[in-house]
Short mmCIF file of C-alpha atoms in Angstrom, two decimals:
data_model
loop_
_atom_site.label_atom_id
_atom_site.label_comp_id
_atom_site.label_asym_id
_atom_site.label_seq_id
_atom_site.Cartn_x
_atom_site.Cartn_y
_atom_site.Cartn_z
CA UNK A 1 -67.20 -61.74 33.71
CA UNK A 2 -65.30 -64.85 33.10
CA UNK A 3 -65.51 -67.49 35.60
CA UNK A 4 -62.57 -68.79 37.67
CA UNK A 5 -61.61 -72.34 37.47
CA UNK A 6 -63.06 -74.85 39.85
CA UNK A 7 -60.11 -75.08 42.06
CA UNK A 8 -60.25 -71.34 42.76
CA UNK A 9 -63.99 -71.75 43.34
CA UNK A 10 -63.34 -74.45 45.95
CA UNK A 11 -60.57 -72.47 47.81
CA UNK A 12 -62.88 -69.46 47.98
CA UNK A 13 -65.89 -71.38 49.18
CA UNK A 14 -63.55 -72.66 52.04
CA UNK A 15 -62.52 -69.22 52.99
CA UNK A 16 -65.94 -67.91 52.84
CA UNK A 17 -66.92 -70.69 55.29
CA UNK A 18 -64.01 -69.87 57.58
CA UNK A 19 -64.76 -66.16 57.46
CA UNK A 20 -68.53 -66.01 58.01
CA UNK A 21 -69.74 -69.69 58.39
CA UNK A 22 -71.21 -70.01 54.97
CA UNK A 23 -71.21 -73.12 53.04
CA UNK A 24 -71.43 -72.98 49.34
CA UNK A 25 -72.70 -75.83 46.72
CA UNK A 26 -70.63 -76.71 43.86
CA UNK A 27 -73.57 -75.59 41.66
CA UNK A 28 -72.77 -72.07 42.74
CA UNK A 29 -70.92 -69.91 39.96
CA UNK A 30 -67.69 -68.96 41.16
CA UNK A 31 -66.86 -65.35 41.30
CA UNK A 32 -63.75 -63.28 41.61
CA UNK A 33 -61.77 -64.55 44.44
CA UNK A 34 -59.49 -61.63 44.85
CA UNK A 35 -62.33 -59.76 46.71
CA UNK A 36 -61.96 -61.87 49.71
CA UNK A 37 -58.07 -61.42 50.14
CA UNK A 38 -58.12 -60.75 53.86
CA UNK A 39 -54.88 -60.43 55.28
CA UNK A 40 -56.11 -62.44 58.47
CA UNK A 41 -59.02 -64.73 57.97
CA UNK A 42 -61.67 -64.48 60.63
CA UNK A 43 -62.42 -67.55 62.82
CA UNK A 44 -59.27 -69.27 61.52
CA UNK A 45 -57.06 -71.07 64.34
CA UNK A 46 -53.39 -69.78 64.61
CA UNK A 47 -50.86 -71.13 61.97
CA UNK A 48 -47.52 -72.25 62.64
CA UNK A 49 -44.55 -69.79 61.35
CA UNK A 50 -44.12 -69.89 57.72
CA UNK A 51 -47.61 -71.53 57.03
CA UNK A 52 -49.56 -69.95 54.37
CA UNK A 53 -53.08 -68.47 55.05
CA UNK A 54 -55.92 -69.88 53.06
CA UNK A 55 -56.26 -66.78 51.18
CA UNK A 56 -52.63 -67.19 49.83
CA UNK A 57 -53.52 -70.36 48.08
CA UNK A 58 -56.65 -69.47 46.39
CA UNK A 59 -55.41 -65.82 45.62
CA UNK A 60 -52.53 -67.57 43.85
CA UNK A 61 -54.76 -69.74 41.98
CA UNK A 62 -56.83 -66.67 41.00
CA UNK A 63 -53.90 -64.84 39.71
CA UNK A 64 -52.62 -67.79 37.78
CA UNK A 65 -55.93 -68.44 36.10
CA UNK A 66 -57.74 -64.98 35.88
CA UNK A 67 -55.34 -62.13 35.68
CA UNK A 68 -57.12 -61.20 32.36
CA UNK A 69 -59.85 -59.89 34.77
CA UNK A 70 -59.27 -56.30 35.92
CA UNK A 71 -60.25 -57.25 39.52
CA UNK A 72 -58.03 -59.98 39.92
CA UNK A 73 -55.17 -57.83 38.19
CA UNK A 74 -55.78 -55.46 40.68
CA UNK A 75 -55.47 -57.87 43.54
CA UNK A 76 -52.16 -59.28 42.07
CA UNK A 77 -50.58 -55.74 41.79
CA UNK A 78 -51.72 -55.09 45.35
CA UNK A 79 -49.88 -58.35 46.66
CA UNK A 80 -46.76 -57.23 44.72
CA UNK A 81 -46.73 -53.90 46.28
CA UNK A 82 -47.22 -55.67 49.91
CA UNK A 83 -44.94 -58.64 49.51
CA UNK A 84 -42.80 -58.27 46.66
CA UNK A 85 -44.07 -61.15 44.57
CA UNK A 86 -44.20 -59.35 41.51
CA UNK A 87 -43.80 -62.18 38.73
CA UNK A 88 -47.26 -61.11 37.51
CA UNK A 89 -46.76 -60.17 33.81
CA UNK A 90 -50.41 -60.89 32.70
CA UNK A 91 -51.99 -58.91 35.47
CA UNK A 92 -49.69 -55.95 34.62
CA UNK A 93 -50.56 -56.22 30.93
CA UNK A 94 -54.20 -56.22 31.81
CA UNK A 95 -53.86 -52.83 33.62
CA UNK A 96 -51.86 -51.25 31.31
CA UNK A 97 -53.85 -52.11 28.30
CA UNK A 98 -57.47 -52.96 28.93
CA UNK A 99 -57.69 -50.71 32.18
CA UNK A 100 -55.33 -48.06 30.71
CA UNK A 101 -58.27 -45.34 31.32
CA UNK A 102 -59.06 -46.52 34.77
CA UNK A 103 -57.39 -44.36 37.60
CA UNK A 104 -57.44 -46.95 40.29
CA UNK A 105 -55.69 -49.31 38.08
CA UNK A 106 -53.05 -46.82 37.02
CA UNK A 107 -52.49 -45.64 40.76
CA UNK A 108 -51.98 -49.22 41.68
CA UNK A 109 -49.31 -49.52 39.00
CA UNK A 110 -47.67 -46.06 40.07
CA UNK A 111 -47.50 -47.39 43.69
CA UNK A 112 -45.89 -50.57 42.34
CA UNK A 113 -43.26 -48.62 40.57
CA UNK A 114 -42.49 -46.36 43.58
CA UNK A 115 -41.74 -49.75 45.37
CA UNK A 116 -39.55 -51.31 42.73
CA UNK A 117 -39.02 -49.13 39.91
CA UNK A 118 -36.71 -46.48 38.73
CA UNK A 119 -37.23 -42.73 38.52
CA UNK A 120 -37.97 -43.07 34.76
CA UNK A 121 -40.61 -45.96 35.12
CA UNK A 122 -42.32 -44.04 38.10
CA UNK A 123 -42.49 -40.85 35.83
CA UNK A 124 -44.21 -42.92 33.04
CA UNK A 125 -46.55 -44.63 35.48
CA UNK A 126 -47.64 -41.23 36.79
CA UNK A 127 -48.14 -40.02 33.19
CA UNK A 128 -50.79 -42.87 32.84
CA UNK A 129 -52.28 -42.02 36.17
CA UNK A 130 -52.67 -38.23 35.03
CA UNK A 131 -54.29 -39.47 31.70
CA UNK A 132 -57.05 -41.66 33.32
CA UNK A 133 -60.59 -40.58 32.42
CA UNK A 134 -62.70 -43.03 34.74
CA UNK A 135 -62.70 -44.04 38.38
CA UNK A 136 -63.83 -47.36 39.44
CA UNK A 137 -66.28 -47.55 42.44
CA UNK A 138 -64.48 -50.71 44.23
CA UNK A 139 -67.21 -50.50 46.89
CA UNK A 140 -69.89 -50.94 44.60
CA UNK A 141 -67.83 -53.51 42.55
CA UNK A 142 -67.59 -55.37 45.76
CA UNK A 143 -71.18 -55.18 46.60
CA UNK A 144 -72.04 -56.62 43.41
CA UNK A 145 -69.78 -59.58 43.51
CA UNK A 146 -70.57 -60.53 47.04
CA UNK A 147 -74.01 -60.31 46.38
CA UNK A 148 -73.76 -62.66 43.39
CA UNK A 149 -71.69 -64.97 45.37
CA UNK A 150 -73.92 -65.23 48.28
CA UNK A 151 -77.52 -65.11 46.56
CA UNK A 152 -79.80 -67.84 47.88
CA UNK A 153 -77.51 -68.38 51.07
CA UNK A 154 -79.49 -68.26 54.18
CA UNK A 155 -77.47 -67.18 57.37
CA UNK A 156 -78.49 -68.13 60.79
CA UNK A 157 -80.66 -65.51 62.61
CA UNK A 158 -79.13 -63.13 64.97
CA UNK A 159 -79.25 -63.53 68.83
CA UNK A 160 -82.23 -61.13 69.01
CA UNK A 161 -84.47 -63.39 66.78
CA UNK A 162 -85.19 -63.66 63.03
CA UNK A 163 -85.80 -60.42 60.94
CA UNK A 164 -88.93 -59.86 58.92
CA UNK A 165 -86.89 -60.14 55.71
CA UNK A 166 -84.81 -63.30 56.11
CA UNK A 167 -82.28 -62.20 53.45
CA UNK A 168 -81.47 -59.22 55.73
CA UNK A 169 -78.51 -60.91 57.48
CA UNK A 170 -77.03 -61.95 54.18
CA UNK A 171 -77.21 -58.28 52.82
CA UNK A 172 -75.51 -56.99 56.10
CA UNK A 173 -72.54 -59.43 55.49
CA UNK A 174 -72.56 -58.12 51.70
CA UNK A 175 -72.12 -54.63 52.95
CA UNK A 176 -69.90 -55.42 55.72
CA UNK A 177 -67.19 -57.44 53.51
CA UNK A 178 -67.40 -54.59 50.74
CA UNK A 179 -66.88 -51.81 53.45
CA UNK A 180 -63.73 -53.44 54.42
CA UNK A 181 -62.30 -53.06 50.79
CA UNK A 182 -61.15 -49.55 50.48
CA UNK A 183 -58.89 -47.53 48.19
CA UNK A 184 -55.18 -48.02 49.62
CA UNK A 185 -53.49 -45.30 47.37
CA UNK A 186 -55.04 -42.16 48.84
CA UNK A 187 -52.15 -41.65 51.35
CA UNK A 188 -49.54 -41.87 48.66
CA UNK A 189 -51.63 -39.80 46.32
CA UNK A 190 -52.23 -37.21 49.13
CA UNK A 191 -48.51 -36.77 49.47
CA UNK A 192 -48.02 -36.61 45.68
CA UNK A 193 -50.61 -34.05 45.19
CA UNK A 194 -50.10 -31.32 47.65
CA UNK A 195 -51.74 -27.99 47.04
CA UNK A 196 -48.97 -25.71 45.57
CA UNK A 197 -46.75 -28.10 44.21
CA UNK A 198 -43.70 -26.47 42.62
CA UNK A 199 -44.11 -28.66 39.41
CA UNK A 200 -46.70 -27.04 37.14
CA UNK A 201 -46.88 -30.37 35.04
CA UNK A 202 -47.55 -32.44 38.21
CA UNK A 203 -49.87 -29.87 39.54
CA UNK A 204 -52.14 -30.23 36.26
CA UNK A 205 -51.65 -33.93 36.32
CA UNK A 206 -52.99 -33.94 39.99
CA UNK A 207 -55.94 -31.64 39.06
CA UNK A 208 -57.08 -33.79 36.27
CA UNK A 209 -57.10 -36.93 38.47
CA UNK A 210 -58.83 -35.35 41.30
CA UNK A 211 -61.48 -34.01 38.83
CA UNK A 212 -61.96 -37.56 37.64
CA UNK A 213 -62.25 -38.68 41.21
CA UNK A 214 -64.58 -35.97 42.19
CA UNK A 215 -66.92 -36.89 39.06
CA UNK A 216 -67.05 -40.74 40.13
CA UNK A 217 -69.73 -42.57 41.91
CA UNK A 218 -67.36 -43.50 44.84
CA UNK A 219 -68.22 -41.48 48.06
CA UNK A 220 -64.72 -41.98 49.36
CA UNK A 221 -62.97 -40.67 46.22
CA UNK A 222 -65.37 -37.97 45.89
CA UNK A 223 -65.00 -36.78 49.18
CA UNK A 224 -61.33 -36.91 49.10
CA UNK A 225 -60.99 -35.12 45.79
CA UNK A 226 -63.27 -32.42 46.77
CA UNK A 227 -61.43 -31.56 49.79
CA UNK A 228 -58.23 -31.55 47.88
CA UNK A 229 -59.53 -29.39 45.01
CA UNK A 230 -60.99 -27.00 47.49
CA UNK A 231 -57.47 -26.52 49.41
CA UNK A 232 -55.83 -26.18 45.94
CA UNK A 233 -58.38 -23.68 44.48
CA UNK A 234 -56.79 -21.10 42.36
CA UNK A 235 -59.45 -18.30 42.28
CA UNK A 236 -62.75 -17.40 44.21
CA UNK A 237 -64.73 -19.21 41.47
CA UNK A 238 -62.93 -22.53 42.07
CA UNK A 239 -63.22 -22.25 45.67
CA UNK A 240 -67.06 -21.60 45.64
CA UNK A 241 -67.61 -24.52 43.24
CA UNK A 242 -65.73 -27.09 45.52
CA UNK A 243 -67.30 -25.54 48.72
CA UNK A 244 -70.58 -26.10 47.22
CA UNK A 245 -69.79 -29.60 46.41
CA UNK A 246 -68.60 -30.34 49.74
CA UNK A 247 -71.86 -28.92 51.00
CA UNK A 248 -73.79 -31.18 48.77
CA UNK A 249 -71.77 -34.33 49.57
CA UNK A 250 -72.40 -33.58 53.53
CA UNK A 251 -76.28 -33.12 52.94
CA UNK A 252 -76.49 -36.34 50.89
CA UNK A 253 -74.52 -38.41 53.42
CA UNK A 254 -76.25 -36.93 56.45
CA UNK A 255 -79.80 -37.42 55.02
CA UNK A 256 -79.08 -40.93 53.66
CA UNK A 257 -77.57 -41.98 56.91
CA UNK A 258 -80.62 -40.84 58.81
CA UNK A 259 -82.89 -42.86 56.63
CA UNK A 260 -80.59 -46.11 56.52
CA UNK A 261 -80.55 -45.85 60.21
CA UNK A 262 -84.38 -45.16 60.92
CA UNK A 263 -86.73 -47.70 62.22
CA UNK A 264 -88.67 -49.51 59.14
CA UNK A 265 -92.02 -48.39 60.78
CA UNK A 266 -90.82 -44.82 60.46
CA UNK A 267 -89.19 -44.80 56.95
CA UNK A 268 -91.10 -47.20 54.78
CA UNK A 269 -89.14 -46.22 51.63
CA UNK A 270 -86.08 -47.78 52.55
CA UNK A 271 -85.85 -51.26 50.94
CA UNK A 272 -82.66 -53.12 51.27
CA UNK A 273 -82.93 -55.05 47.98
CA UNK A 274 -83.51 -51.78 46.26
CA UNK A 275 -80.59 -50.07 47.65
CA UNK A 276 -78.37 -52.68 46.90
CA UNK A 277 -79.49 -52.68 43.20
CA UNK A 278 -78.91 -48.91 43.21
CA UNK A 279 -75.47 -49.22 44.67
CA UNK A 280 -74.32 -51.78 42.12
CA UNK A 281 -75.97 -49.78 39.18
CA UNK A 282 -75.23 -46.26 40.17
CA UNK A 283 -72.41 -46.54 42.68
CA UNK A 284 -72.49 -45.69 46.47
CA UNK A 285 -73.23 -41.95 45.96
CA UNK A 286 -76.02 -42.65 43.18
CA UNK A 287 -77.57 -44.93 45.57
CA UNK A 288 -77.74 -42.24 48.26
CA UNK A 289 -79.12 -39.98 45.70
CA UNK A 290 -81.88 -42.50 44.79
CA UNK A 291 -82.82 -43.14 48.47
CA UNK A 292 -83.23 -39.51 48.88
CA UNK A 293 -85.43 -39.19 45.93
CA UNK A 294 -87.97 -41.93 46.83
CA UNK A 295 -88.25 -40.59 50.18
CA UNK A 296 -89.04 -37.05 48.73
CA UNK A 297 -86.00 -35.55 49.96
CA UNK A 298 -84.03 -33.28 47.40
CA UNK A 299 -80.68 -34.25 46.51
CA UNK A 300 -79.40 -30.46 46.80
CA UNK A 301 -79.12 -28.92 50.11
CA UNK A 302 -81.38 -26.16 51.00
CA UNK A 303 -80.07 -22.45 50.73
CA UNK A 304 -78.04 -21.64 53.74
CA UNK A 305 -77.92 -25.35 55.03
CA UNK A 306 -74.64 -26.38 56.50
CA UNK A 307 -73.23 -29.54 57.96
CA UNK A 308 -73.96 -30.22 61.68
CA UNK A 309 -70.92 -29.48 63.75
CA UNK A 310 -69.13 -32.43 65.27
CA UNK A 311 -69.10 -31.75 69.24
#
């Protein structure tokens, strides 16, 4: 991953300090600033009308200097959709070429054309979406970047006293920041890919995209796609396939949540550093599967098991 310029790093360091009280030294390697583009920075005083947020300044620097990096290019297109600031040719070029096979990137470009494009450019953008063959797990990507950015930083101990692992507070911040970065195209995708769409080409494009999402390591994308494909099942075999996938996802998340929320004296197999590494290497869903495996729990649900009913 290419480093950002020093000016971007200094601005990012300032924002991180404002957000979570962390100071970074200049020796720290700058990472991709766009992962921290908060709409509102925590712990910052109110600004005068028209005064830019700190993130506006460093995100602008990041876009100017690093739009060849896919994560920054995606942030640039997201800002274009939200604000209309769309003079970002380098970012668009990055997503249309180097990231042509990534569904997340192509969904962003499609949403951009929905806002500012013509019917012809929207149709072309959707065609690119329908031809994507992979789906980036943005949560795992965020965990990796925030981990690298904060590695070696010691945060103040919580009010209830220091933890046995002095790095635990930092890891909690890493996961917390990453959890706040979710895919924003799902609502538009849900409306576009309704079951029983009259346009057969659109329907097949949706099916391909949803299948790519259902094969990804992203828990959010996997769950969303599985639900959509189950609703749009064309026969009993398809319905059984996606019902079983939904049952498997429910089993994995239920068991993993129980392990992650358990006391360390009860569940000694949960190592926060190992779990972070698994998330970075295998995605959120892959990390959960590995967590179950090291604790002797099968990743496939027992025959007849069904998710607990929510009261």
